[in-house]
CSV table of C-alpha atoms and ligand atoms in Angstrom, one decimal:
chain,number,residue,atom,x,y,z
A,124,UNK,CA,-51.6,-62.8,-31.6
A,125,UNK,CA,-48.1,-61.1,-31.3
A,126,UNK,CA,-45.5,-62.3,-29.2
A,127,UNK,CA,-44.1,-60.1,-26.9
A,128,UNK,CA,-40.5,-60.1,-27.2
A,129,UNK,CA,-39.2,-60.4,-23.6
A,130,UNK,CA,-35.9,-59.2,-22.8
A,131,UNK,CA,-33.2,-61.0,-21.1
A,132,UNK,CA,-32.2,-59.8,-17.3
A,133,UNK,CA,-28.6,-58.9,-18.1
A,134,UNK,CA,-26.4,-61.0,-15.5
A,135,UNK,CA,-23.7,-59.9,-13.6
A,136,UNK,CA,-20.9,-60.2,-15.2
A,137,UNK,CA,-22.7,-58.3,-17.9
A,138,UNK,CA,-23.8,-55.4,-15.4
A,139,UNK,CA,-20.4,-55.2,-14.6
A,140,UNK,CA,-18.8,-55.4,-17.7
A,141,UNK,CA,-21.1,-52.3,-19.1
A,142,UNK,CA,-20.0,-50.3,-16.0
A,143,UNK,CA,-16.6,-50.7,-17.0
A,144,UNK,CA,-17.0,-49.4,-20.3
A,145,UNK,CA,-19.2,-46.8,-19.0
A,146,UNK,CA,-16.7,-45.2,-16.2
A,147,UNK,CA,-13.6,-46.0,-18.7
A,148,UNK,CA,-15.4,-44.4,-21.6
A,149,UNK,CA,-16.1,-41.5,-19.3
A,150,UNK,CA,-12.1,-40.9,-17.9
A,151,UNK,CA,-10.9,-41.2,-21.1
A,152,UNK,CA,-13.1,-38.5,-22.4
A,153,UNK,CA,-12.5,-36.7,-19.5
A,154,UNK,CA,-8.2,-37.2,-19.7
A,155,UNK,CA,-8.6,-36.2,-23.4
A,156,UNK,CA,-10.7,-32.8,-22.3
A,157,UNK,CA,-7.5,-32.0,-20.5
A,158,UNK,CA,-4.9,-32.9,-23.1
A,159,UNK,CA,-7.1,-30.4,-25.2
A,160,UNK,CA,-7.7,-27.5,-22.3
A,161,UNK,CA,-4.2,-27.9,-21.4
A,162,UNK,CA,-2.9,-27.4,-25.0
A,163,UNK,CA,-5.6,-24.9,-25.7
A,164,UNK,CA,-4.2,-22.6,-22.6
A,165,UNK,CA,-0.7,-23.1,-23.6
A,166,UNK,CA,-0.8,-21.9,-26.7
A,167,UNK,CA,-3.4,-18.8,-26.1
A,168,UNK,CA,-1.8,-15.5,-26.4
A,169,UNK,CA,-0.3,-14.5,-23.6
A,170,UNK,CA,-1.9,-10.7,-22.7
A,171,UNK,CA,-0.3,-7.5,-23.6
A,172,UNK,CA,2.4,-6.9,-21.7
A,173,UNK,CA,2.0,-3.4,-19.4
A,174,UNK,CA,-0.3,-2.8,-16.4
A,175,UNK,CA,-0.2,-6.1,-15.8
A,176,UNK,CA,2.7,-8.8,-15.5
A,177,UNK,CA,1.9,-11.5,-18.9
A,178,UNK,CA,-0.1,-14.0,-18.1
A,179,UNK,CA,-2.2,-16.2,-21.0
A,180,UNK,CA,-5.2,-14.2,-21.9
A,181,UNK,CA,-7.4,-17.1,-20.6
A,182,UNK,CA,-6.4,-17.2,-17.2
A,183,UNK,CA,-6.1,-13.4,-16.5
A,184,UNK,CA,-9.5,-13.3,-18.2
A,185,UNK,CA,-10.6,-16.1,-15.2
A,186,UNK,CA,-8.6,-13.9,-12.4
A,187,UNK,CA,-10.3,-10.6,-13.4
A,188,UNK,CA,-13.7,-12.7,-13.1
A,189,UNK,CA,-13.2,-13.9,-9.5
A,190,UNK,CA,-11.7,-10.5,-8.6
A,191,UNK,CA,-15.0,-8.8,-9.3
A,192,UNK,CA,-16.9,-12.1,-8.1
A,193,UNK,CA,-14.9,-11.5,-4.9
A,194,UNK,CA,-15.6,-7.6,-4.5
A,195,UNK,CA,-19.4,-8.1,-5.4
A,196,UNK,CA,-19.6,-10.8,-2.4
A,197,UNK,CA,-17.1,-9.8,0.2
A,198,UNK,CA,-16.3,-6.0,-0.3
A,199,UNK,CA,-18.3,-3.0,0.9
A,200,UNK,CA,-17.7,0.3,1.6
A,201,UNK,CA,-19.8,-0.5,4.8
A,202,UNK,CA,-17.4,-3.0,5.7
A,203,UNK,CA,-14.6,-1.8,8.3
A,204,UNK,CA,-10.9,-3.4,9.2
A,205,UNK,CA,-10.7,-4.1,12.6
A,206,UNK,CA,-9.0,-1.5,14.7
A,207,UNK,CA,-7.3,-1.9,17.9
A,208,UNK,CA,-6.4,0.6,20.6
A,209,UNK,CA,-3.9,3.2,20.9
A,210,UNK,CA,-1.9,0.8,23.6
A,211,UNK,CA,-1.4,-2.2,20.9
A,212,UNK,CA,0.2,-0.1,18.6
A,213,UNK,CA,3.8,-0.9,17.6
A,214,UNK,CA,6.1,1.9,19.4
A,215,UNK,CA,8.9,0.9,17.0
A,216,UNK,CA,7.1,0.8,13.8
A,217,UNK,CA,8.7,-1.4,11.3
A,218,UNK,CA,10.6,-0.2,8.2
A,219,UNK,CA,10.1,-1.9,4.8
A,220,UNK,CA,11.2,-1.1,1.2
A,221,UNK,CA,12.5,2.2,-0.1
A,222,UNK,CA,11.9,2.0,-4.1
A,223,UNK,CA,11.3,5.9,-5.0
A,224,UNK,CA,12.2,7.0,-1.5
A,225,UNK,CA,15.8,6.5,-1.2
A,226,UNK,CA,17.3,9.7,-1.9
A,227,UNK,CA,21.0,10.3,-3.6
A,228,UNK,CA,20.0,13.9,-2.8
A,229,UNK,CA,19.1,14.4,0.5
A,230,UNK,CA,15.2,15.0,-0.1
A,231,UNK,CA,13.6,18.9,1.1
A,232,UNK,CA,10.3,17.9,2.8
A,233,UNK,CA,10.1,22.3,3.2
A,234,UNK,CA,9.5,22.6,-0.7
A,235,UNK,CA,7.4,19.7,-1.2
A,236,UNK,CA,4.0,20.1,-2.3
A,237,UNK,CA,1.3,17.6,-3.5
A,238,UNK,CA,0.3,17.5,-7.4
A,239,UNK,CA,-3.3,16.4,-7.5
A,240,UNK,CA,-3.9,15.7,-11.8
A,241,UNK,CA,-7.3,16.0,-12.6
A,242,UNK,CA,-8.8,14.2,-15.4
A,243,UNK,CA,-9.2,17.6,-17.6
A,244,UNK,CA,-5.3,18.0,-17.2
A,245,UNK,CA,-6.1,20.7,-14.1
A,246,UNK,CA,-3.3,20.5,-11.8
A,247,UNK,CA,-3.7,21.6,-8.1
A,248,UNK,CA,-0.8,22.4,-5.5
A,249,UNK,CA,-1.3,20.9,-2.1
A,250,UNK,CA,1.0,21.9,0.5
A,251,UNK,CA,1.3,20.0,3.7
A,252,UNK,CA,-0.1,23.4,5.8
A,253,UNK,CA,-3.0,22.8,3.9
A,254,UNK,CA,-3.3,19.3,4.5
A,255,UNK,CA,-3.2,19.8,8.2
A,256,UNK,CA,-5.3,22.5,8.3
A,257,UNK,CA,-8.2,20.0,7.1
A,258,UNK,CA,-10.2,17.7,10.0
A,259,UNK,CA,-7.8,14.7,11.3
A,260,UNK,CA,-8.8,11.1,11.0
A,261,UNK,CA,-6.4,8.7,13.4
A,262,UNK,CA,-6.7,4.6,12.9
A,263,UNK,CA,-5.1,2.1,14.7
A,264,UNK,CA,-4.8,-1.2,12.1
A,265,UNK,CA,-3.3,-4.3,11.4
A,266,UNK,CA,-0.6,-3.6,8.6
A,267,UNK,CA,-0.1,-6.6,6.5
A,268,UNK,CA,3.3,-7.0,4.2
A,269,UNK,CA,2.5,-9.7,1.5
A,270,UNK,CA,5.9,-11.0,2.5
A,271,UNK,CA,4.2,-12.3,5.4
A,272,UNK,CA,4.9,-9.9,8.1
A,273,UNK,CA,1.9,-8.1,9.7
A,274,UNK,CA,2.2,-5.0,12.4
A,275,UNK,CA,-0.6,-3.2,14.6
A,276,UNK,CA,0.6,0.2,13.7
A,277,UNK,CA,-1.3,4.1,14.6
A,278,UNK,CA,-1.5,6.5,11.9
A,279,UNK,CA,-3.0,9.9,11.7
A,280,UNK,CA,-3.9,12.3,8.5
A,281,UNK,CA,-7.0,13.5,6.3
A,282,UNK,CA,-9.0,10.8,5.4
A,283,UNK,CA,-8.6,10.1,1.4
A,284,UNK,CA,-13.3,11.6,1.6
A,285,UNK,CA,-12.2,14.8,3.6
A,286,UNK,CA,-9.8,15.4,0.8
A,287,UNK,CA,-12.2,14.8,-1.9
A,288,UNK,CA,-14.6,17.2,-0.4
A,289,UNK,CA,-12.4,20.1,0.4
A,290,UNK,CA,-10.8,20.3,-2.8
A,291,UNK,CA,-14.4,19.6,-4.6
A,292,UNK,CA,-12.9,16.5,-6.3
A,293,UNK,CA,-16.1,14.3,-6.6
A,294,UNK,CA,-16.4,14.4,-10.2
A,295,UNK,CA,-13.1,12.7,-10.0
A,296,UNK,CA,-14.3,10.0,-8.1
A,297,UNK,CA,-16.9,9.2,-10.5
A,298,UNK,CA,-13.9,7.6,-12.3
A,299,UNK,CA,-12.5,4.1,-11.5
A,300,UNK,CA,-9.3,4.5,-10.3
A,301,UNK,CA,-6.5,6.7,-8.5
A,302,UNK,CA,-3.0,6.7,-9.3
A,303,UNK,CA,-0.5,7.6,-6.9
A,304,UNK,CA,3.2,7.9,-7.7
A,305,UNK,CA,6.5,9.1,-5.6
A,306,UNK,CA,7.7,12.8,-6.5
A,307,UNK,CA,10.3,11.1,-9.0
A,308,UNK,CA,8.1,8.6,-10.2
A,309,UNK,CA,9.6,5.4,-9.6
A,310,UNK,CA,7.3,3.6,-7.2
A,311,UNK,CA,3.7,4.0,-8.3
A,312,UNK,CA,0.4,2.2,-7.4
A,313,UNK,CA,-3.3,2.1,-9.5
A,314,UNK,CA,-6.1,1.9,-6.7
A,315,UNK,CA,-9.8,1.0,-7.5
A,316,UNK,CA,-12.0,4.1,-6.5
A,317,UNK,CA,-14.2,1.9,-4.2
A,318,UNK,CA,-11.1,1.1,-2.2
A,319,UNK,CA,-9.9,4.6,-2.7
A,320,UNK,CA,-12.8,6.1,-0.8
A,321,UNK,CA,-13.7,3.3,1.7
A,322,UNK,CA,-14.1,5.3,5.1
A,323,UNK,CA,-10.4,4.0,6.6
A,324,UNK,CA,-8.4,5.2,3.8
A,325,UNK,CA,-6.2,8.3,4.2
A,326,UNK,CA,-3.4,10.8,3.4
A,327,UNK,CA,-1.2,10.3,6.2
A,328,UNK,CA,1.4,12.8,8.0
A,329,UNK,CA,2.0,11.0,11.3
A,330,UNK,CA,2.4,7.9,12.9
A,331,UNK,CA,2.6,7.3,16.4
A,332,UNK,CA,1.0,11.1,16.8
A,333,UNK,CA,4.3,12.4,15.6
A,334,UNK,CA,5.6,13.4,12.3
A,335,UNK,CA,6.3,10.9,9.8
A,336,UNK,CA,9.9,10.0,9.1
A,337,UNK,CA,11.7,10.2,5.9
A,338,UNK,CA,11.5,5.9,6.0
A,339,UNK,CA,7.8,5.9,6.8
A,340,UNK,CA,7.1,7.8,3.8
A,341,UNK,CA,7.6,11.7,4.8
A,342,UNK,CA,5.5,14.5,4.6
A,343,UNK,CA,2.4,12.4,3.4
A,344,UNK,CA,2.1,8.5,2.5
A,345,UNK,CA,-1.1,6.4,1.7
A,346,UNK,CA,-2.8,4.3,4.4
A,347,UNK,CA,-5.3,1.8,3.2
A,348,UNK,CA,-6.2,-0.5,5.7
A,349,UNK,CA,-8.0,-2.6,2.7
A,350,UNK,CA,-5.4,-3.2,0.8
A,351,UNK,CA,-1.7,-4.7,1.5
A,352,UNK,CA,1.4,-2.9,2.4
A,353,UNK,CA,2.7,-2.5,-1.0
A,354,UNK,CA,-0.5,0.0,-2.2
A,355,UNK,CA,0.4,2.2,0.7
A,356,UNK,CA,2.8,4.4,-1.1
A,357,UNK,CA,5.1,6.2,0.5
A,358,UNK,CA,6.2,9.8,0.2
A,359,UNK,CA,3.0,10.6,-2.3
A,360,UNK,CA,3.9,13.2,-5.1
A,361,UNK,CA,1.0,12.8,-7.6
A,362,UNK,CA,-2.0,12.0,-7.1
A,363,UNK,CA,-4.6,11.3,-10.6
A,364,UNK,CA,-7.9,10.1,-11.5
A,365,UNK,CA,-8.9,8.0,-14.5
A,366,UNK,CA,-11.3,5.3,-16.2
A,367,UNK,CA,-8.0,3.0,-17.6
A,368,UNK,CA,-6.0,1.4,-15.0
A,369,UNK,CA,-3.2,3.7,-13.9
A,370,UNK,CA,1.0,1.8,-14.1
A,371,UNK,CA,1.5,0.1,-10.7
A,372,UNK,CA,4.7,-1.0,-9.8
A,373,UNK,CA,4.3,-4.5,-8.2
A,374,UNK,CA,1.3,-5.8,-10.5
A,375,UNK,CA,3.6,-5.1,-13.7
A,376,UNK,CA,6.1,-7.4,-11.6
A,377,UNK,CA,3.2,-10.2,-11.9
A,378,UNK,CA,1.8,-9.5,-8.5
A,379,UNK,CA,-2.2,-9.1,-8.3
A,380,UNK,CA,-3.1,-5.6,-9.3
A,381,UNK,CA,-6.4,-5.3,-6.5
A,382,UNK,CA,-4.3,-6.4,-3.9
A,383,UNK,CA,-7.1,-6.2,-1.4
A,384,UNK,CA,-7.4,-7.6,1.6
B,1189,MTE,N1,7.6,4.7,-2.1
B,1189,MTE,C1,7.5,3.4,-1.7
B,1189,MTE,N2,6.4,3.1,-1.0
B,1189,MTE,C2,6.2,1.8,-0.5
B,1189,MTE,C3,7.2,0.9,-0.7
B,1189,MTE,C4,8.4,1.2,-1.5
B,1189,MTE,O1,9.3,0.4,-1.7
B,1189,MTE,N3,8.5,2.5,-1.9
B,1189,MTE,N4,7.0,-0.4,-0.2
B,1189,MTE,C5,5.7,-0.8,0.2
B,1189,MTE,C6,5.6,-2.0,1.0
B,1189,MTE,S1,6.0,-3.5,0.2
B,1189,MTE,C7,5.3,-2.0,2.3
B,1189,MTE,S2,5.1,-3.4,3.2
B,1189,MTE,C8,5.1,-0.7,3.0
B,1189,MTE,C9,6.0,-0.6,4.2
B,1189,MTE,O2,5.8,0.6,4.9
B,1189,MTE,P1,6.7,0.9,6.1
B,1189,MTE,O3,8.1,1.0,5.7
B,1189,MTE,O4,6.2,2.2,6.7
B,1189,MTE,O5,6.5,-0.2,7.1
B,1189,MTE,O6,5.4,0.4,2.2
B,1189,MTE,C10,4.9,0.3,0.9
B,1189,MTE,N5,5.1,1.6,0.2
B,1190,MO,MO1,5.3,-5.1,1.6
Protein backbone atom coordinates (compact mmCIF):
# COMPACT_ATOMS: atom_id res chain seq x y z
CA UNK A 1 0.00 0.00 0.00
CA UNK A 2 1.57 3.41 -0.84
CA UNK A 3 1.03 6.35 1.09
CA UNK A 4 -0.13 9.14 -0.44
CA UNK A 5 2.01 12.06 0.29
CA UNK A 6 -0.45 14.83 1.19
CA UNK A 7 0.62 18.29 0.88
CA UNK A 8 0.52 20.96 3.34
CA UNK A 9 -2.24 24.01 2.89
CA UNK A 10 0.26 26.81 2.69
CA UNK A 11 -0.80 29.46 5.44
CA UNK A 12 -1.04 32.90 5.16
CA UNK A 13 1.76 34.31 5.89
CA UNK A 14 3.19 31.96 3.37
CA UNK A 15 0.54 33.01 0.56
CA UNK A 16 1.56 36.23 1.18
CA UNK A 17 5.04 35.99 1.31
CA UNK A 18 5.08 34.10 -2.32
CA UNK A 19 2.97 37.05 -3.62
CA UNK A 20 5.56 39.26 -2.64
CA UNK A 21 8.23 37.57 -4.40
CA UNK A 22 6.04 37.05 -7.19
CA UNK A 23 4.90 40.92 -7.92
CA UNK A 24 8.62 42.07 -6.76
CA UNK A 25 10.16 39.49 -9.05
CA UNK A 26 7.94 40.77 -11.75
CA UNK A 27 8.75 45.00 -11.33
CA UNK A 28 12.08 44.24 -11.15
CA UNK A 29 12.11 42.44 -14.42
CA UNK A 30 9.95 44.85 -15.66
CA UNK A 31 12.31 48.12 -14.29
CA UNK A 32 15.25 46.19 -15.77
CA UNK A 33 13.37 45.85 -19.38
CA UNK A 34 13.39 49.62 -19.27
CA UNK A 35 16.96 50.27 -18.22
CA UNK A 36 17.70 48.00 -21.33
CA UNK A 37 14.88 49.65 -23.88
CA UNK A 38 15.93 52.84 -22.70
CA UNK A 39 19.67 52.30 -23.37
CA UNK A 40 18.94 50.29 -26.36
CA UNK A 41 16.97 53.60 -28.00
CA UNK A 42 19.58 55.83 -26.86
CA UNK A 43 22.28 54.52 -28.39
CA UNK A 44 20.40 53.38 -31.87
CA UNK A 45 21.56 55.30 -34.80
CA UNK A 46 19.94 58.25 -35.18
CA UNK A 47 18.35 58.26 -39.08
CA UNK A 48 19.91 59.91 -41.93
CA UNK A 49 19.73 63.28 -41.77
CA UNK A 50 17.57 64.90 -44.98
CA UNK A 51 13.85 64.62 -45.66
CA UNK A 52 13.34 64.26 -42.33
CA UNK A 53 14.57 66.16 -39.08
CA UNK A 54 17.05 63.15 -37.02
CA UNK A 55 15.33 61.30 -34.93
CA UNK A 56 16.64 57.55 -33.54
CA UNK A 57 15.94 55.12 -36.24
CA UNK A 58 13.64 53.19 -33.72
CA UNK A 59 11.28 55.70 -33.06
CA UNK A 60 10.81 57.23 -36.60
CA UNK A 61 10.53 53.61 -37.64
CA UNK A 62 7.42 53.54 -34.80
CA UNK A 63 6.00 57.11 -36.14
CA UNK A 64 6.05 55.95 -39.82
CA UNK A 65 4.02 52.78 -38.49
CA UNK A 66 1.19 54.77 -36.80
CA UNK A 67 1.18 57.26 -39.64
CA UNK A 68 0.13 54.60 -42.04
CA UNK A 69 -1.93 52.82 -39.13
CA UNK A 70 -3.61 56.17 -38.97
CA UNK A 71 -4.28 56.72 -42.86
CA UNK A 72 -5.47 53.05 -43.25
CA UNK A 73 -8.16 53.70 -40.32
CA UNK A 74 -9.12 57.30 -40.43
CA UNK A 75 -8.23 58.64 -44.06
CA UNK A 76 -10.25 58.36 -47.19
CA UNK A 77 -10.56 59.98 -50.17
CA UNK A 78 -14.40 59.63 -49.45
CA UNK A 79 -13.91 61.52 -46.47
CA UNK A 80 -14.69 65.37 -46.78
CA UNK A 81 -13.53 68.56 -44.26
CA UNK A 82 -16.44 70.23 -43.15
CA UNK A 83 -17.27 73.34 -45.10
CA UNK A 84 -19.22 76.25 -43.96
CA UNK A 85 -21.02 78.92 -45.87
CA UNK A 86 -19.93 81.77 -47.84
CA UNK A 87 -21.29 84.29 -44.78
CA UNK A 88 -18.72 82.55 -42.13
CA UNK A 89 -15.93 83.29 -44.08
CA UNK A 90 -13.24 85.58 -42.67
CA UNK A 91 -13.58 89.04 -44.65
CA UNK A 92 -10.04 89.89 -43.40
CA UNK A 93 -8.23 86.85 -44.03
CA UNK A 94 -5.30 86.34 -41.82
CA UNK A 95 -1.61 86.67 -43.01
CA UNK A 96 1.04 84.18 -41.89
CA UNK A 97 4.61 83.44 -42.84
CA UNK A 98 6.47 84.63 -45.90
CA UNK A 99 9.60 82.18 -46.31
CA UNK A 100 10.13 82.14 -50.34
CA UNK A 101 7.55 84.87 -50.84
CA UNK A 102 9.16 87.85 -49.55
CA UNK A 103 10.55 89.54 -52.36
CA UNK A 104 13.96 91.92 -52.37
CA UNK A 105 12.74 92.42 -55.99
CA UNK A 106 9.49 93.41 -56.29
CA UNK A 107 7.96 89.98 -57.77
CA UNK A 108 6.13 90.25 -61.77
CA UNK A 109 2.98 88.03 -61.29
CA UNK A 110 2.59 89.17 -65.50
CA UNK A 111 5.56 86.78 -66.37
CA UNK A 112 4.94 84.04 -64.07
CA UNK A 113 4.14 80.85 -65.31
CA UNK A 114 3.74 77.33 -63.57
CA UNK A 115 6.59 74.56 -64.17
CA UNK A 116 4.80 71.23 -63.83
CA UNK A 117 8.11 68.42 -63.84
CA UNK A 118 7.11 65.30 -64.92
CA UNK A 119 8.74 62.18 -63.84
CA UNK A 120 10.41 61.51 -67.44
CA UNK A 121 12.09 65.10 -66.97
CA UNK A 122 9.07 66.63 -69.40
CA UNK A 123 8.49 70.13 -68.34
CA UNK A 124 5.16 71.87 -69.04
CA UNK A 125 4.37 75.79 -68.91
CA UNK A 126 1.27 76.69 -67.21
CA UNK A 127 0.23 80.18 -67.33
CA UNK A 128 -2.40 81.59 -65.12
CA UNK A 129 -4.89 82.23 -68.49
CA UNK A 130 -4.78 78.75 -68.70
CA UNK A 131 -5.46 77.98 -65.24
CA UNK A 132 -8.62 79.99 -65.30
CA UNK A 133 -9.77 78.97 -68.34
CA UNK A 134 -10.23 75.41 -66.70
CA UNK A 135 -13.72 74.63 -64.53
CA UNK A 136 -13.70 76.53 -60.95
CA UNK A 137 -13.97 74.67 -57.68
CA UNK A 138 -14.81 77.29 -54.55
CA UNK A 139 -14.51 75.82 -50.73
CA UNK A 140 -15.28 77.47 -47.72
CA UNK A 141 -12.95 75.59 -44.82
CA UNK A 142 -11.60 75.77 -41.55
CA UNK A 143 -7.82 76.77 -42.03
CA UNK A 144 -5.77 75.40 -39.23
CA UNK A 145 -1.96 76.96 -38.35
CA UNK A 146 -0.08 74.32 -36.26
CA UNK A 147 0.79 77.30 -34.14
CA UNK A 148 -2.63 77.09 -32.92
CA UNK A 149 -4.55 79.53 -34.80
CA UNK A 150 -7.49 78.28 -37.02
CA UNK A 151 -9.58 80.61 -39.63
CA UNK A 152 -12.87 79.84 -41.64
CA UNK A 153 -11.43 81.24 -44.84
CA UNK A 154 -13.19 81.06 -48.91
CA UNK A 155 -10.93 80.11 -51.60
CA UNK A 156 -11.57 79.55 -55.23
CA UNK A 157 -9.32 77.76 -58.11
CA UNK A 158 -8.94 74.37 -60.24
CA UNK A 159 -9.18 71.63 -58.08
CA UNK A 160 -5.66 69.79 -57.83
CA UNK A 161 -8.17 66.34 -60.21
CA UNK A 162 -9.34 69.07 -62.84
CA UNK A 163 -5.69 69.82 -63.26
CA UNK A 164 -4.55 66.30 -63.53
CA UNK A 165 -7.08 65.56 -66.17
CA UNK A 166 -6.62 68.47 -68.46
CA UNK A 167 -3.06 68.26 -68.68
CA UNK A 168 -3.37 64.25 -68.98
CA UNK A 169 -1.22 63.91 -65.84
CA UNK A 170 -2.65 60.54 -64.41
CA UNK A 171 0.36 58.52 -64.95
CA UNK A 172 1.86 60.97 -62.66
CA UNK A 173 -0.43 60.24 -60.08
CA UNK A 174 0.29 56.73 -60.14
CA UNK A 175 3.35 57.89 -58.11
CA UNK A 176 3.42 58.60 -54.34
CA UNK A 177 4.02 62.02 -53.91
CA UNK A 178 3.92 65.76 -55.23
CA UNK A 179 6.42 68.29 -54.55
CA UNK A 180 5.71 71.76 -54.63
CA UNK A 181 8.29 74.51 -54.33
CA UNK A 182 8.11 78.57 -54.55
CA UNK A 183 9.59 80.03 -57.90
CA UNK A 184 13.04 80.48 -56.02
CA UNK A 185 12.91 77.46 -54.19
CA UNK A 186 13.19 78.32 -50.77
CA UNK A 187 9.91 77.17 -49.16
CA UNK A 188 8.98 73.65 -50.45
CA UNK A 189 6.50 70.91 -49.29
CA UNK A 190 6.42 66.79 -50.25
CA UNK A 191 2.58 65.79 -50.29
CA UNK A 192 1.37 62.16 -50.34
CA UNK A 193 -0.62 61.55 -53.62
CA UNK A 194 -3.75 60.38 -51.72
CA UNK A 195 -3.87 63.79 -50.06
CA UNK A 196 -2.83 65.34 -53.28
CA UNK A 197 -5.86 64.25 -55.11
CA UNK A 198 -8.50 64.08 -52.22
CA UNK A 199 -11.65 65.93 -53.88
CA UNK A 200 -11.05 69.48 -51.69
CA UNK A 201 -7.62 69.96 -52.76
CA UNK A 202 -6.76 72.75 -55.27
CA UNK A 203 -4.67 75.33 -57.17
CA UNK A 204 -5.95 78.41 -55.87
CA UNK A 205 -6.10 82.10 -57.57
CA UNK A 206 -8.64 83.74 -55.32
CA UNK A 207 -9.83 84.21 -51.99
CA UNK A 208 -12.71 85.92 -50.98
CA UNK A 209 -13.89 85.71 -54.92
CA UNK A 210 -11.10 88.15 -55.72
CA UNK A 211 -7.62 87.81 -56.75
CA UNK A 212 -5.11 86.54 -54.49
CA UNK A 213 -2.69 88.99 -52.92
CA UNK A 214 1.01 88.90 -53.09
CA UNK A 215 0.77 87.78 -49.01
CA UNK A 216 -1.85 85.17 -49.67
CA UNK A 217 0.44 83.49 -52.05
CA UNK A 218 -0.22 85.33 -55.59
CA UNK A 219 -1.10 84.14 -58.73
CA UNK A 220 -1.68 80.51 -57.52
CA UNK A 221 -1.05 78.79 -53.90
CA UNK A 222 -2.02 75.30 -52.66
CA UNK A 223 -5.29 74.71 -50.61
CA UNK A 224 -5.55 71.43 -48.90
CA UNK A 225 -8.14 71.33 -46.52
CA UNK A 226 -6.46 67.90 -45.19
CA UNK A 227 -3.55 69.00 -44.31
CA UNK A 228 -2.21 72.02 -41.97
CA UNK A 229 -1.44 75.44 -42.98
CA UNK A 230 2.15 74.91 -43.49
CA UNK A 231 1.56 72.26 -46.71
CA UNK A 232 -0.41 74.98 -48.33
CA UNK A 233 2.40 76.62 -50.15
CA UNK A 234 2.20 79.83 -51.23
CA UNK A 235 3.05 81.42 -54.61
CA UNK A 236 3.54 77.69 -56.34
CA UNK A 237 6.46 77.66 -59.01
CA UNK A 238 7.09 73.86 -59.45
CA UNK A 239 5.06 71.51 -59.27
CA UNK A 240 6.74 67.41 -59.51
CA UNK A 241 5.80 63.87 -59.18
CA UNK A 242 7.86 61.10 -57.70
CA UNK A 243 8.08 57.57 -55.81
CA UNK A 244 10.88 59.06 -53.05
CA UNK A 245 9.76 61.63 -50.81
CA UNK A 246 10.20 65.06 -52.28
CA UNK A 247 12.54 68.01 -49.61
CA UNK A 248 9.92 69.73 -47.47
CA UNK A 249 10.79 72.53 -45.61
CA UNK A 250 9.17 72.19 -42.11
CA UNK A 251 9.55 68.20 -41.76
CA UNK A 252 13.49 68.69 -42.30
CA UNK A 253 12.93 71.26 -39.28
CA UNK A 254 11.66 68.04 -37.25
CA UNK A 255 8.10 68.74 -37.82
CA UNK A 256 5.82 65.65 -38.99
CA UNK A 257 6.28 65.19 -42.69
CA UNK A 258 2.12 63.96 -43.35
CA UNK A 259 1.03 66.77 -41.57
CA UNK A 260 -2.52 65.71 -41.97
CA UNK A 261 -5.28 66.64 -40.41
N1 LIG B 1 5.73 80.20 -49.56
C1 LIG B 1 5.24 80.02 -48.34
N2 LIG B 1 4.08 79.37 -48.17
C2 LIG B 1 3.59 79.18 -46.92
C3 LIG B 1 4.27 79.64 -45.78
C4 LIG B 1 5.51 80.31 -45.99
O1 LIG B 1 6.21 80.75 -45.06
N3 LIG B 1 5.95 80.50 -47.28
N4 LIG B 1 3.75 79.44 -44.54
C5 LIG B 1 2.72 78.40 -44.37
C6 LIG B 1 2.00 78.50 -43.12
S1 LIG B 1 2.80 78.02 -41.72
C7 LIG B 1 0.69 78.90 -43.07
S2 LIG B 1 -0.19 78.83 -41.63
C8 LIG B 1 0.00 79.39 -44.27
C9 LIG B 1 -0.60 80.77 -44.01
O2 LIG B 1 -1.29 81.21 -45.15
P1 LIG B 1 -1.87 82.67 -45.16
O3 LIG B 1 -0.74 83.64 -44.93
O4 LIG B 1 -2.55 82.88 -46.46
O5 LIG B 1 -2.84 82.74 -43.99
O6 LIG B 1 0.85 79.46 -45.39
C10 LIG B 1 1.74 78.40 -45.54
N5 LIG B 1 2.41 78.53 -46.80
MO1 LIG C 1 1.23 77.78 -40.15
Amino acid sequence: MTKKKIKKPLTIDQKITRRNFISFGVFGAAAVGCVFGWKWLYNSPIEAKGITGGAHKPLRRALNKTEIAFRRFFYSENHLVKTYPKSMAAKIVRYNSDIGIEDKKPFNIATWKLQVKKQNGDVLNVTLQDLKALPKTEIVFDFKCVEGWDQISYWGGVKFTDFIEHYNLHDQTQLQYVGMETPDKTYYVGIDMPSAIHPQTILAYEVNAKPLSLDHGAPLRLIIPVKYGIKNLKRIGIISFSNTRPPDYWAELGYDYYSGL
